[in-house]
PDB file of C-alpha atoms in Angstrom:
ATOM      1  CA  UNK A   9     -26.949  -1.108 -22.332  1.00  0.00           C
ATOM      2  CA  UNK A  10     -27.331   2.761 -22.080  1.00  0.00           C
ATOM      3  CA  UNK A  11     -24.791   3.126 -19.051  1.00  0.00           C
ATOM      4  CA  UNK A  12     -25.355   6.394 -17.330  1.00  0.00           C
ATOM      5  CA  UNK A  13     -28.004   8.665 -18.748  1.00  0.00           C
ATOM      6  CA  UNK A  14     -28.197  12.414 -17.939  1.00  0.00           C
ATOM      7  CA  UNK A  15     -30.897  14.866 -18.754  1.00  0.00           C
ATOM      8  CA  UNK A  16     -31.121  17.519 -19.912  1.00  0.00           C
ATOM      9  CA  UNK A  17     -27.947  18.206 -21.826  1.00  0.00           C
ATOM     10  CA  UNK A  18     -28.216  21.961 -21.685  1.00  0.00           C
ATOM     11  CA  UNK A  19     -30.261  24.215 -19.384  1.00  0.00           C
ATOM     12  CA  UNK A  20     -30.458  27.996 -18.696  1.00  0.00           C
ATOM     13  CA  UNK A  21     -32.060  29.025 -15.534  1.00  0.00           C
ATOM     14  CA  UNK A  22     -32.872  32.394 -13.958  1.00  0.00           C
ATOM     15  CA  UNK A  23     -31.469  33.164 -10.490  1.00  0.00           C
ATOM     16  CA  UNK A  24     -33.833  31.762  -7.917  1.00  0.00           C
ATOM     17  CA  UNK A  25     -35.367  29.134 -10.101  1.00  0.00           C
ATOM     18  CA  UNK A  26     -35.361  25.516  -9.066  1.00  0.00           C
ATOM     19  CA  UNK A  27     -34.735  22.457 -11.236  1.00  0.00           C
ATOM     20  CA  UNK A  28     -33.701  18.856 -11.019  1.00  0.00           C
ATOM     21  CA  UNK A  29     -30.847  17.270 -13.086  1.00  0.00           C
ATOM     22  CA  UNK A  30     -31.789  13.626 -13.858  1.00  0.00           C
ATOM     23  CA  UNK A  31     -29.448  10.673 -13.641  1.00  0.00           C
ATOM     24  CA  UNK A  32     -30.199   7.159 -14.332  1.00  0.00           C
ATOM     25  CA  UNK A  33     -28.021   4.036 -14.730  1.00  0.00           C
ATOM     26  CA  UNK A  34     -28.953   0.612 -15.804  1.00  0.00           C
ATOM     27  CA  UNK A  35     -25.965  -1.344 -14.610  1.00  0.00           C
ATOM     28  CA  UNK A  36     -27.142  -2.120 -11.098  1.00  0.00           C
ATOM     29  CA  UNK A  37     -24.383  -0.144  -9.485  1.00  0.00           C
ATOM     30  CA  UNK A  38     -24.816   0.607  -5.824  1.00  0.00           C
ATOM     31  CA  UNK A  39     -22.620   3.759  -5.879  1.00  0.00           C
ATOM     32  CA  UNK A  40     -23.565   6.915  -7.604  1.00  0.00           C
ATOM     33  CA  UNK A  41     -22.323  10.445  -7.517  1.00  0.00           C
ATOM     34  CA  UNK A  42     -22.583  13.935  -8.805  1.00  0.00           C
ATOM     35  CA  UNK A  43     -19.619  16.082  -9.796  1.00  0.00           C
ATOM     36  CA  UNK A  44     -19.372  19.590 -11.079  1.00  0.00           C
ATOM     37  CA  UNK A  45     -16.590  20.855 -13.448  1.00  0.00           C
ATOM     38  CA  UNK A  46     -15.633  24.362 -13.464  1.00  0.00           C
ATOM     39  CA  UNK A  47     -12.663  25.843 -15.434  1.00  0.00           C
ATOM     40  CA  UNK A  48      -9.279  25.242 -13.849  1.00  0.00           C
ATOM     41  CA  UNK A  49     -10.979  23.291 -10.970  1.00  0.00           C
ATOM     42  CA  UNK A  50     -11.251  19.877 -12.268  1.00  0.00           C
ATOM     43  CA  UNK A  51     -14.089  17.849 -11.209  1.00  0.00           C
ATOM     44  CA  UNK A  52     -15.413  18.309  -7.622  1.00  0.00           C
ATOM     45  CA  UNK A  53     -17.762  15.932  -5.787  1.00  0.00           C
ATOM     46  CA  UNK A  54     -21.172  17.328  -4.816  1.00  0.00           C
ATOM     47  CA  UNK A  55     -23.095  14.468  -3.372  1.00  0.00           C
ATOM     48  CA  UNK A  56     -22.823  10.753  -3.481  1.00  0.00           C
ATOM     49  CA  UNK A  57     -24.905   7.626  -2.621  1.00  0.00           C
ATOM     50  CA  UNK A  58     -23.733   4.184  -1.679  1.00  0.00           C
ATOM     51  CA  UNK A  59     -27.247   2.719  -2.246  1.00  0.00           C
ATOM     52  CA  UNK A  60     -31.007   3.308  -2.265  1.00  0.00           C
ATOM     53  CA  UNK A  61     -31.903   5.470   0.692  1.00  0.00           C
ATOM     54  CA  UNK A  62     -28.284   6.381   1.550  1.00  0.00           C
ATOM     55  CA  UNK A  63     -26.739   9.739   0.519  1.00  0.00           C
ATOM     56  CA  UNK A  64     -23.914  11.996   1.796  1.00  0.00           C
ATOM     57  CA  UNK A  65     -22.155  15.195   1.104  1.00  0.00           C
ATOM     58  CA  UNK A  66     -18.997  15.602  -0.900  1.00  0.00           C
ATOM     59  CA  UNK A  67     -16.690  18.534  -1.233  1.00  0.00           C
ATOM     60  CA  UNK A  68     -19.062  21.161  -2.540  1.00  0.00           C
ATOM     61  CA  UNK A  69     -22.655  20.209  -1.488  1.00  0.00           C
ATOM     62  CA  UNK A  70     -24.103  23.712  -0.592  1.00  0.00           C
ATOM     63  CA  UNK A  71     -27.033  24.579  -2.710  1.00  0.00           C
ATOM     64  CA  UNK A  72     -27.753  21.181  -3.842  1.00  0.00           C
ATOM     65  CA  UNK A  73     -30.082  18.263  -2.552  1.00  0.00           C
ATOM     66  CA  UNK A  74     -30.061  14.639  -3.523  1.00  0.00           C
ATOM     67  CA  UNK A  75     -32.233  11.619  -2.895  1.00  0.00           C
ATOM     68  CA  UNK A  76     -31.837   7.962  -3.814  1.00  0.00           C
ATOM     69  CA  UNK A  77     -35.243   6.152  -3.825  1.00  0.00           C
ATOM     70  CA  UNK A  78     -34.192   3.445  -6.221  1.00  0.00           C
ATOM     71  CA  UNK A  79     -30.820   1.888  -7.360  1.00  0.00           C
ATOM     72  CA  UNK A  80     -31.260   3.288 -10.926  1.00  0.00           C
ATOM     73  CA  UNK A  81     -31.993   6.973 -10.230  1.00  0.00           C
ATOM     74  CA  UNK A  82     -30.021   9.688  -8.457  1.00  0.00           C
ATOM     75  CA  UNK A  83     -31.419  13.104  -9.201  1.00  0.00           C
ATOM     76  CA  UNK A  84     -29.568  16.333  -8.197  1.00  0.00           C
ATOM     77  CA  UNK A  85     -31.841  19.321  -7.140  1.00  0.00           C
ATOM     78  CA  UNK A  86     -31.081  22.961  -7.208  1.00  0.00           C
ATOM     79  CA  UNK A  87     -33.683  24.570  -4.891  1.00  0.00           C
ATOM     80  CA  UNK A  88     -32.809  28.170  -5.580  1.00  0.00           C
ATOM     81  CA  UNK A  89     -30.258  28.437  -8.436  1.00  0.00           C
ATOM     82  CA  UNK A  90     -27.408  31.081  -8.191  1.00  0.00           C
ATOM     83  CA  UNK A  91     -25.049  32.287 -10.818  1.00  0.00           C
ATOM     84  CA  UNK A  92     -22.241  30.467  -8.885  1.00  0.00           C
ATOM     85  CA  UNK A  93     -23.938  27.194  -9.871  1.00  0.00           C
ATOM     86  CA  UNK A  94     -23.225  27.725 -13.486  1.00  0.00           C
ATOM     87  CA  UNK A  95     -21.129  24.868 -14.385  1.00  0.00           C
ATOM     88  CA  UNK A  96     -20.991  21.422 -16.209  1.00  0.00           C
ATOM     89  CA  UNK A  97     -22.433  18.613 -14.182  1.00  0.00           C
ATOM     90  CA  UNK A  98     -21.509  14.970 -14.520  1.00  0.00           C
ATOM     91  CA  UNK A  99     -23.266  12.030 -12.923  1.00  0.00           C
ATOM     92  CA  UNK A 100     -21.332   8.829 -12.406  1.00  0.00           C
ATOM     93  CA  UNK A 101     -21.807   5.300 -11.183  1.00  0.00           C
ATOM     94  CA  UNK A 102     -19.195   2.878  -9.818  1.00  0.00           C
ATOM     95  CA  UNK A 103     -18.618  -0.734  -9.392  1.00  0.00           C
ATOM     96  CA  UNK A 104     -15.338  -2.402  -8.321  1.00  0.00           C
ATOM     97  CA  UNK A 105     -13.737  -2.091 -11.782  1.00  0.00           C
ATOM     98  CA  UNK A 106     -14.277   1.678 -12.388  1.00  0.00           C
ATOM     99  CA  UNK A 107     -16.338   4.656 -13.036  1.00  0.00           C
ATOM    100  CA  UNK A 108     -18.970   5.185 -15.767  1.00  0.00           C
ATOM    101  CA  UNK A 109     -19.796   8.917 -16.354  1.00  0.00           C
ATOM    102  CA  UNK A 110     -22.724  10.349 -17.993  1.00  0.00           C
ATOM    103  CA  UNK A 111     -22.334  12.790 -20.871  1.00  0.00           C
ATOM    104  CA  UNK A 112     -22.871  15.869 -18.718  1.00  0.00           C
ATOM    105  CA  UNK A 113     -25.235  18.677 -18.254  1.00  0.00           C
ATOM    106  CA  UNK A 114     -24.263  22.230 -19.039  1.00  0.00           C
ATOM    107  CA  UNK A 115     -26.180  24.605 -16.705  1.00  0.00           C
ATOM    108  CA  UNK A 116     -26.121  28.360 -17.018  1.00  0.00           C
ATOM    109  CA  UNK A 117     -27.643  30.538 -14.268  1.00  0.00           C
ATOM    110  CA  UNK A 118     -28.381  34.022 -15.300  1.00  0.00           C
TER     111      UNK A 118
ATOM    112  CA  UNK B  14      -6.824  13.654   2.671  1.00  0.00           C
ATOM    113  CA  UNK B  15      -6.168  12.698  -0.977  1.00  0.00           C
ATOM    114  CA  UNK B  16      -4.792  15.172  -3.410  1.00  0.00           C
ATOM    115  CA  UNK B  17      -3.980  14.952  -7.092  1.00  0.00           C
ATOM    116  CA  UNK B  18      -1.729  17.629  -8.730  1.00  0.00           C
ATOM    117  CA  UNK B  19      -1.465  18.219 -12.391  1.00  0.00           C
ATOM    118  CA  UNK B  20       1.072  21.052 -12.478  1.00  0.00           C
ATOM    119  CA  UNK B  21       0.839  21.576 -16.177  1.00  0.00           C
ATOM    120  CA  UNK B  22      -2.285  23.718 -16.896  1.00  0.00           C
ATOM    121  CA  UNK B  23      -1.891  23.844 -20.723  1.00  0.00           C
ATOM    122  CA  UNK B  24       0.645  22.145 -23.138  1.00  0.00           C
ATOM    123  CA  UNK B  25       1.017  22.855 -26.772  1.00  0.00           C
ATOM    124  CA  UNK B  26       3.030  20.547 -29.171  1.00  0.00           C
ATOM    125  CA  UNK B  27       3.408  20.228 -32.867  1.00  0.00           C
ATOM    126  CA  UNK B  28       1.868  17.155 -34.495  1.00  0.00           C
ATOM    127  CA  UNK B  29       4.182  14.053 -34.297  1.00  0.00           C
ATOM    128  CA  UNK B  30       5.966  15.393 -31.130  1.00  0.00           C
ATOM    129  CA  UNK B  31       6.012  13.254 -28.141  1.00  0.00           C
ATOM    130  CA  UNK B  32       4.378  14.796 -24.967  1.00  0.00           C
ATOM    131  CA  UNK B  33       4.299  13.766 -21.287  1.00  0.00           C
ATOM    132  CA  UNK B  34       1.438  14.836 -18.873  1.00  0.00           C
ATOM    133  CA  UNK B  35       2.558  14.787 -15.304  1.00  0.00           C
ATOM    134  CA  UNK B  36       0.456  13.549 -12.329  1.00  0.00           C
ATOM    135  CA  UNK B  37       1.546  13.684  -8.696  1.00  0.00           C
ATOM    136  CA  UNK B  38      -0.717  12.325  -6.031  1.00  0.00           C
ATOM    137  CA  UNK B  39      -1.035  12.156  -2.174  1.00  0.00           C
ATOM    138  CA  UNK B  40      -2.714   9.508  -0.159  1.00  0.00           C
ATOM    139  CA  UNK B  41      -2.305   7.748   3.108  1.00  0.00           C
ATOM    140  CA  UNK B  42      -3.910   4.538   1.782  1.00  0.00           C
ATOM    141  CA  UNK B  43      -1.586   1.752   1.004  1.00  0.00           C
ATOM    142  CA  UNK B  44      -4.062   0.288  -1.566  1.00  0.00           C
ATOM    143  CA  UNK B  45      -5.413   2.773  -4.126  1.00  0.00           C
ATOM    144  CA  UNK B  46      -6.171   3.218  -7.731  1.00  0.00           C
ATOM    145  CA  UNK B  47      -5.027   5.773 -10.315  1.00  0.00           C
ATOM    146  CA  UNK B  48      -6.959   6.839 -13.342  1.00  0.00           C
ATOM    147  CA  UNK B  49      -6.451   8.927 -16.441  1.00  0.00           C
ATOM    148  CA  UNK B  50      -9.423  10.258 -18.302  1.00  0.00           C
ATOM    149  CA  UNK B  51      -9.592  12.211 -21.565  1.00  0.00           C
ATOM    150  CA  UNK B  52     -12.090  15.040 -22.196  1.00  0.00           C
ATOM    151  CA  UNK B  53     -12.238  15.899 -25.770  1.00  0.00           C
ATOM    152  CA  UNK B  54     -13.827  19.204 -26.955  1.00  0.00           C
ATOM    153  CA  UNK B  55     -17.232  17.373 -27.114  1.00  0.00           C
ATOM    154  CA  UNK B  56     -17.154  17.299 -23.370  1.00  0.00           C
ATOM    155  CA  UNK B  57     -17.529  13.665 -22.430  1.00  0.00           C
ATOM    156  CA  UNK B  58     -15.067  11.841 -20.085  1.00  0.00           C
ATOM    157  CA  UNK B  59     -13.363   9.011 -21.653  1.00  0.00           C
ATOM    158  CA  UNK B  60     -11.726   6.423 -19.516  1.00  0.00           C
ATOM    159  CA  UNK B  61      -8.212   5.646 -20.610  1.00  0.00           C
ATOM    160  CA  UNK B  62      -6.560   3.566 -17.910  1.00  0.00           C
ATOM    161  CA  UNK B  63      -6.850   2.295 -14.264  1.00  0.00           C
ATOM    162  CA  UNK B  64      -3.730   1.292 -12.264  1.00  0.00           C
ATOM    163  CA  UNK B  65      -3.708  -0.600  -9.076  1.00  0.00           C
ATOM    164  CA  UNK B  66      -1.122   0.584  -6.483  1.00  0.00           C
ATOM    165  CA  UNK B  67       0.449  -2.664  -6.288  1.00  0.00           C
ATOM    166  CA  UNK B  68       1.134  -2.901  -9.992  1.00  0.00           C
ATOM    167  CA  UNK B  69       4.015  -0.666 -10.781  1.00  0.00           C
ATOM    168  CA  UNK B  70       4.508  -2.083 -14.308  1.00  0.00           C
ATOM    169  CA  UNK B  71       4.505   0.422 -17.070  1.00  0.00           C
ATOM    170  CA  UNK B  72       1.605   0.048 -19.531  1.00  0.00           C
ATOM    171  CA  UNK B  73       1.687   0.687 -23.214  1.00  0.00           C
ATOM    172  CA  UNK B  74      -1.436   0.897 -25.358  1.00  0.00           C
ATOM    173  CA  UNK B  75      -0.682   2.067 -28.892  1.00  0.00           C
ATOM    174  CA  UNK B  76       0.836   5.540 -28.776  1.00  0.00           C
ATOM    175  CA  UNK B  77      -0.161   5.895 -25.077  1.00  0.00           C
ATOM    176  CA  UNK B  78       2.046   4.762 -22.261  1.00  0.00           C
ATOM    177  CA  UNK B  79       1.848   5.196 -18.473  1.00  0.00           C
ATOM    178  CA  UNK B  80       4.744   5.394 -16.023  1.00  0.00           C
ATOM    179  CA  UNK B  81       3.754   4.629 -12.513  1.00  0.00           C
ATOM    180  CA  UNK B  82       6.347   5.214  -9.684  1.00  0.00           C
ATOM    181  CA  UNK B  83       5.225   4.875  -6.114  1.00  0.00           C
ATOM    182  CA  UNK B  84       8.671   6.168  -4.846  1.00  0.00           C
ATOM    183  CA  UNK B  85       7.856   9.539  -6.281  1.00  0.00           C
ATOM    184  CA  UNK B  86       3.965   9.296  -6.164  1.00  0.00           C
ATOM    185  CA  UNK B  87       3.828   9.899  -9.798  1.00  0.00           C
ATOM    186  CA  UNK B  88       1.590   8.471 -12.596  1.00  0.00           C
ATOM    187  CA  UNK B  89       2.733  10.106 -15.694  1.00  0.00           C
ATOM    188  CA  UNK B  90       1.079   9.802 -19.131  1.00  0.00           C
ATOM    189  CA  UNK B  91       3.014   9.975 -22.435  1.00  0.00           C
ATOM    190  CA  UNK B  92       1.703  10.318 -25.868  1.00  0.00           C
ATOM    191  CA  UNK B  93       4.072   9.359 -28.603  1.00  0.00           C
ATOM    192  CA  UNK B  94       3.862  10.963 -32.083  1.00  0.00           C
ATOM    193  CA  UNK B  95       0.937  13.129 -31.150  1.00  0.00           C
ATOM    194  CA  UNK B  96      -1.987  13.745 -33.427  1.00  0.00           C
ATOM    195  CA  UNK B  97      -4.555  16.560 -33.621  1.00  0.00           C
ATOM    196  CA  UNK B  98      -7.144  14.167 -32.320  1.00  0.00           C
ATOM    197  CA  UNK B  99      -5.209  14.035 -29.055  1.00  0.00           C
ATOM    198  CA  UNK B 100      -6.144  17.617 -28.300  1.00  0.00           C
ATOM    199  CA  UNK B 101      -8.224  17.456 -25.213  1.00  0.00           C
ATOM    200  CA  UNK B 102      -8.094  18.126 -21.425  1.00  0.00           C
ATOM    201  CA  UNK B 103      -6.664  15.127 -19.529  1.00  0.00           C
ATOM    202  CA  UNK B 104      -7.420  14.289 -15.968  1.00  0.00           C
ATOM    203  CA  UNK B 105      -5.565  12.245 -13.485  1.00  0.00           C
ATOM    204  CA  UNK B 106      -7.642  10.865 -10.539  1.00  0.00           C
ATOM    205  CA  UNK B 107      -7.199   8.827  -7.416  1.00  0.00           C
ATOM    206  CA  UNK B 108      -9.409   6.380  -5.586  1.00  0.00           C
ATOM    207  CA  UNK B 109      -8.576   5.069  -2.257  1.00  0.00           C
ATOM    208  CA  UNK B 110      -9.250   1.385  -1.493  1.00  0.00           C
ATOM    209  CA  UNK B 111     -12.543   1.135   0.399  1.00  0.00           C
ATOM    210  CA  UNK B 112     -13.602   4.616  -0.807  1.00  0.00           C
ATOM    211  CA  UNK B 113     -15.909   5.437  -3.574  1.00  0.00           C
ATOM    212  CA  UNK B 114     -14.891   9.087  -3.892  1.00  0.00           C
ATOM    213  CA  UNK B 115     -12.672   9.756  -6.873  1.00  0.00           C
ATOM    214  CA  UNK B 116     -10.350  12.654  -6.461  1.00  0.00           C
ATOM    215  CA  UNK B 117      -9.429  14.404  -9.586  1.00  0.00           C
ATOM    216  CA  UNK B 118      -6.519  16.750 -10.564  1.00  0.00           C
ATOM    217  CA  UNK B 119      -7.377  19.996 -12.354  1.00  0.00           C
ATOM    218  CA  UNK B 120      -6.535  18.758 -15.652  1.00  0.00           C
ATOM    219  CA  UNK B 121      -4.027  19.527 -18.403  1.00  0.00           C
ATOM    220  CA  UNK B 122      -5.286  20.997 -21.594  1.00  0.00           C
ATOM    221  CA  UNK B 123      -3.206  19.515 -24.548  1.00  0.00           C
ATOM    222  CA  UNK B 124      -3.290  21.279 -27.927  1.00  0.00           C
ATOM    223  CA  UNK B 125      -1.645  19.441 -30.790  1.00  0.00           C
ATOM    224  CA  UNK B 126      -1.013  21.785 -33.564  1.00  0.00           C
ATOM    225  CA  UNK B 127      -0.975  20.537 -37.138  1.00  0.00           C
TER     226      UNK B 127
END
């Protein structure tokens, strides 16, 4: 049982490049979400999904897109990376008894 | 709107000292859940505890204890006889019933000095 798997663990992008952060869970959780963590800011919600085909914005959605075609996968897309998107990104899935977080992706945009 | 405040940005203690991390929350929900997570230097988020708003009993797990007081909207975390391995960032978080969105505090960085 892998839980929540995020790839890659580290990534360096140039300004304007695009990329997709992958997130997969094998727990059949309906709810999945993406957070970003910045120094002194805690974790802030970017986007979330309550099931396949359903997504919605969180607190800081600008510059990010998501889709949810299957229960297992919830990728986060950066269409045109900006230095302000340098952060650590966490994917999470949720069932009634609590959250499971992935190990994080450290993204640097130069 | 929900809000979690961790007023202590950084705390340093000498090993074997006791330390309390404060967490104050705001919510209009009558049913909610409170969490504590630990983030060691390796970066992963480690679940420590979940507390239901209807259960105000304090909880103890080894050297860790939690004090939940609805009257003051606080959910404080105490580490007894701190150890170097306790050095980490600790996050308090709130989840409203019927919501999926976890609201985090900004975290408290604890440094335990040998």
